[in-house]
Each structure stands twice: as structure tokens, then as C-alpha cells.
Short mmCIF file of C-alpha atoms in Angstrom, two decimals:
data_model
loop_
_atom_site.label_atom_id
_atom_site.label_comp_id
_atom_site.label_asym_id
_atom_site.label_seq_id
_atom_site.Cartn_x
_atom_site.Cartn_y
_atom_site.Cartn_z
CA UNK N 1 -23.19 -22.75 2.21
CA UNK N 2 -20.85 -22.50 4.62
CA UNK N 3 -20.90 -24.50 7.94
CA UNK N 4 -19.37 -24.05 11.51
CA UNK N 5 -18.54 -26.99 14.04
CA UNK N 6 -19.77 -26.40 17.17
CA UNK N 7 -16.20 -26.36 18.66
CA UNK N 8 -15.51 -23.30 15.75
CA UNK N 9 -18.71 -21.56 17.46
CA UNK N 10 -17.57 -21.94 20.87
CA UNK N 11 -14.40 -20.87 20.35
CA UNK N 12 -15.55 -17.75 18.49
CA UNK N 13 -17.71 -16.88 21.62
CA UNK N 14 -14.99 -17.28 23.63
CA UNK N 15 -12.78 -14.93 21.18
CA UNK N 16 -15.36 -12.10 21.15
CA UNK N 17 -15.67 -12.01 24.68
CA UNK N 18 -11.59 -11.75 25.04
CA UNK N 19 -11.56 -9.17 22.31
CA UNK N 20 -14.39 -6.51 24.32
CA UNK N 21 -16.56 -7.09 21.38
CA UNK N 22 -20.72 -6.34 21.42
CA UNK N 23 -23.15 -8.72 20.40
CA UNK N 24 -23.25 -6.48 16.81
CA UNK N 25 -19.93 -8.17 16.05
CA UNK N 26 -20.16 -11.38 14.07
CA UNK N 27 -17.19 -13.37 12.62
CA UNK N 28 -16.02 -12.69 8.87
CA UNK N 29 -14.68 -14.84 6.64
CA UNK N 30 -13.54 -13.97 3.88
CA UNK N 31 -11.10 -15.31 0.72
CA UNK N 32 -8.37 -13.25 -0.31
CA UNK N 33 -5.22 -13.39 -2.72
CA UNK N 34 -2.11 -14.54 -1.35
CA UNK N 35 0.01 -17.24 0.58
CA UNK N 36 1.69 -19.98 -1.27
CA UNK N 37 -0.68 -21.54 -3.17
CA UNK N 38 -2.48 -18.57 -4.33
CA UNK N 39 -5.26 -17.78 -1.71
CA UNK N 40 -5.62 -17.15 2.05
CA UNK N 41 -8.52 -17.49 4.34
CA UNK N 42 -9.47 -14.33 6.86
CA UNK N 43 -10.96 -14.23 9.83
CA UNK N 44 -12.00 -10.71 11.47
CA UNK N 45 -15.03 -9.29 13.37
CA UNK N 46 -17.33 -7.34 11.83
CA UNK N 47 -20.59 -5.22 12.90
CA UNK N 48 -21.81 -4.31 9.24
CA UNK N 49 -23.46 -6.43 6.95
CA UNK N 50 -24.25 -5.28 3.42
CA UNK N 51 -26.40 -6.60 1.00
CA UNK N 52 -23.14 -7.79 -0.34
CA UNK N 53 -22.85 -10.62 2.36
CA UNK N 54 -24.41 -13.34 3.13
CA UNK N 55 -25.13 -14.66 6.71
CA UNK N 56 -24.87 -18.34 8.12
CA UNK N 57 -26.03 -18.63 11.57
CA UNK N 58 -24.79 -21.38 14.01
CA UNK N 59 -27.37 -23.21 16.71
CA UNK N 60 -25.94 -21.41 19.28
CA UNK N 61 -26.79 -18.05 17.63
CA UNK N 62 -23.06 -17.45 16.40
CA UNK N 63 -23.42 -15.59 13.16
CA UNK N 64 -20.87 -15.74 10.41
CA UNK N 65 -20.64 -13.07 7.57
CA UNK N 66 -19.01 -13.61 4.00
CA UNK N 67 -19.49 -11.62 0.89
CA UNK N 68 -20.94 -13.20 -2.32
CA UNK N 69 -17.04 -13.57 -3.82
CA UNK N 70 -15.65 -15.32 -1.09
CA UNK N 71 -18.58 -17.24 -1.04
CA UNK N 72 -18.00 -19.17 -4.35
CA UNK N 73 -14.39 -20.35 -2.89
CA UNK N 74 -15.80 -21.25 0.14
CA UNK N 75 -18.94 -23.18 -1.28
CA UNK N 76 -19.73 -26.68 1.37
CA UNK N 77 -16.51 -25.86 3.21
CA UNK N 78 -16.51 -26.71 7.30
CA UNK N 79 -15.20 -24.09 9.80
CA UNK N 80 -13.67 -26.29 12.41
CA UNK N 81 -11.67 -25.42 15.60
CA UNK N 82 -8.57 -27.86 16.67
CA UNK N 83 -7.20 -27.80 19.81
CA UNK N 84 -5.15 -30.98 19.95
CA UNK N 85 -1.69 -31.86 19.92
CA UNK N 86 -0.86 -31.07 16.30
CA UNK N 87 -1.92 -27.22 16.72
CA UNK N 88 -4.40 -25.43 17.97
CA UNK N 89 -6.77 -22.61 15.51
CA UNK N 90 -9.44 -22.23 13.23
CA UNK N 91 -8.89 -25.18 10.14
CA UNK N 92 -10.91 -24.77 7.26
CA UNK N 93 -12.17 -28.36 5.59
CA UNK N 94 -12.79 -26.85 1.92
CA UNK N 95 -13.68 -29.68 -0.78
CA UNK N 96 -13.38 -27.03 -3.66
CA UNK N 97 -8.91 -26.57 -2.74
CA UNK N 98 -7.24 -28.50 -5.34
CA UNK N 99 -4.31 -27.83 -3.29
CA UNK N 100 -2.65 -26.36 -0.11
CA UNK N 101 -0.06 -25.39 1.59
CA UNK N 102 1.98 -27.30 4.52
CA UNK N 103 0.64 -24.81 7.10
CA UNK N 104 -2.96 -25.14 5.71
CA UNK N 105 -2.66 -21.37 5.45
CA UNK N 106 -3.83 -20.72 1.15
CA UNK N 107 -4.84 -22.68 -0.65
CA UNK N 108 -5.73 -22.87 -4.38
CA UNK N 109 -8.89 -23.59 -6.37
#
């Protein structure tokens, strides 16, 4: 399962608005190879979902899309938005990364 903060869902609200997207488009995230420790997180719209994906939905009806391999890296991780004084984007808090990079851009399993 993956879960997303309330400050992640109003921020992606606010993103699909600025980006001229419908309310088809939900947020992807997805796991893919590369970065410095092995693996990078990706965000992207999306209006398709296949029988590939699996949906979690927020309380505010925000509705998040990642496939079934992503899925097992991303197994009980938090989709958080920061908007503080140490930087301001999307943080992922993933208990399965055994390690990361300084920029908390891959990570590795």
C-alpha cells in the first residue's frame, strides 16, 4: 500500500490545475532504474489505468496510479510534500530503501 499526506494531495491538486489537466488525469508513480544508488522514483500524470496498476485513492478524492512492479519497491512507503526551508517537492518516506542518495533522488532496495 502506498499512502499520500494530505499536504502530497493538495499539492498534486494544485499541480494538475497548473498543468491544464482533466479530472481523468491521476498522479503516477512509478520505480524505475537509475540515479546513484540504483533506483529513481517518477512522478507523471496519467489518464489510463490498466489492469496492470493498482489505484490508491486519497480522502480528498486524489487518485494515485502505480503498476504491480513498482508496487513491490514502494510497499508502506509515504508520499509526502515539503515546503520548508530545507527544499521544497514531493519526498518519498520508503521503509523498504536500504540506502539513498544525498538528494533523496534513488534509492536502493
Amino acid at each position: 500500500m502506498l499512502t499520500v499526506s494530505e499536504k502530497a494531495q493538495n499539492r498534486i491538486v494544485e499541480l494538475k490545475k497548473a498543468e491544464g489537466h482533466t479530472d481523468q488525469h491521476n498522479l503516477r508513480v512509478s520505480v524505475k532504474g537509475g540515479g546513484c544508488s540504483g533506483l529513481m522514483y517518477d512522478l507523471s500524470f496519467d489518464d489510463q489505468i490498466t489492469e496492470k496498476d493498482d489505484v490508491f485513492e486519497g480522502a480528498n478524492g486524489v487518485k494515485v496510479i502505480v503498476d504491480k512492479k513498482s508496487l513491490f519497491y514502494l510497499l508502506d512507503t509515504t508520499l509526502d510534500f515539503s515546503d520548508g526551508l530545507n527544499g521544497k517537492g514531493f519526498q518519498f518516506v520508503n521503509p523498504n530503501a536500504t540506502r539513498t542518495c544525498g538528494c533523496g533522488e534513488s534509492f536502493a532496495v
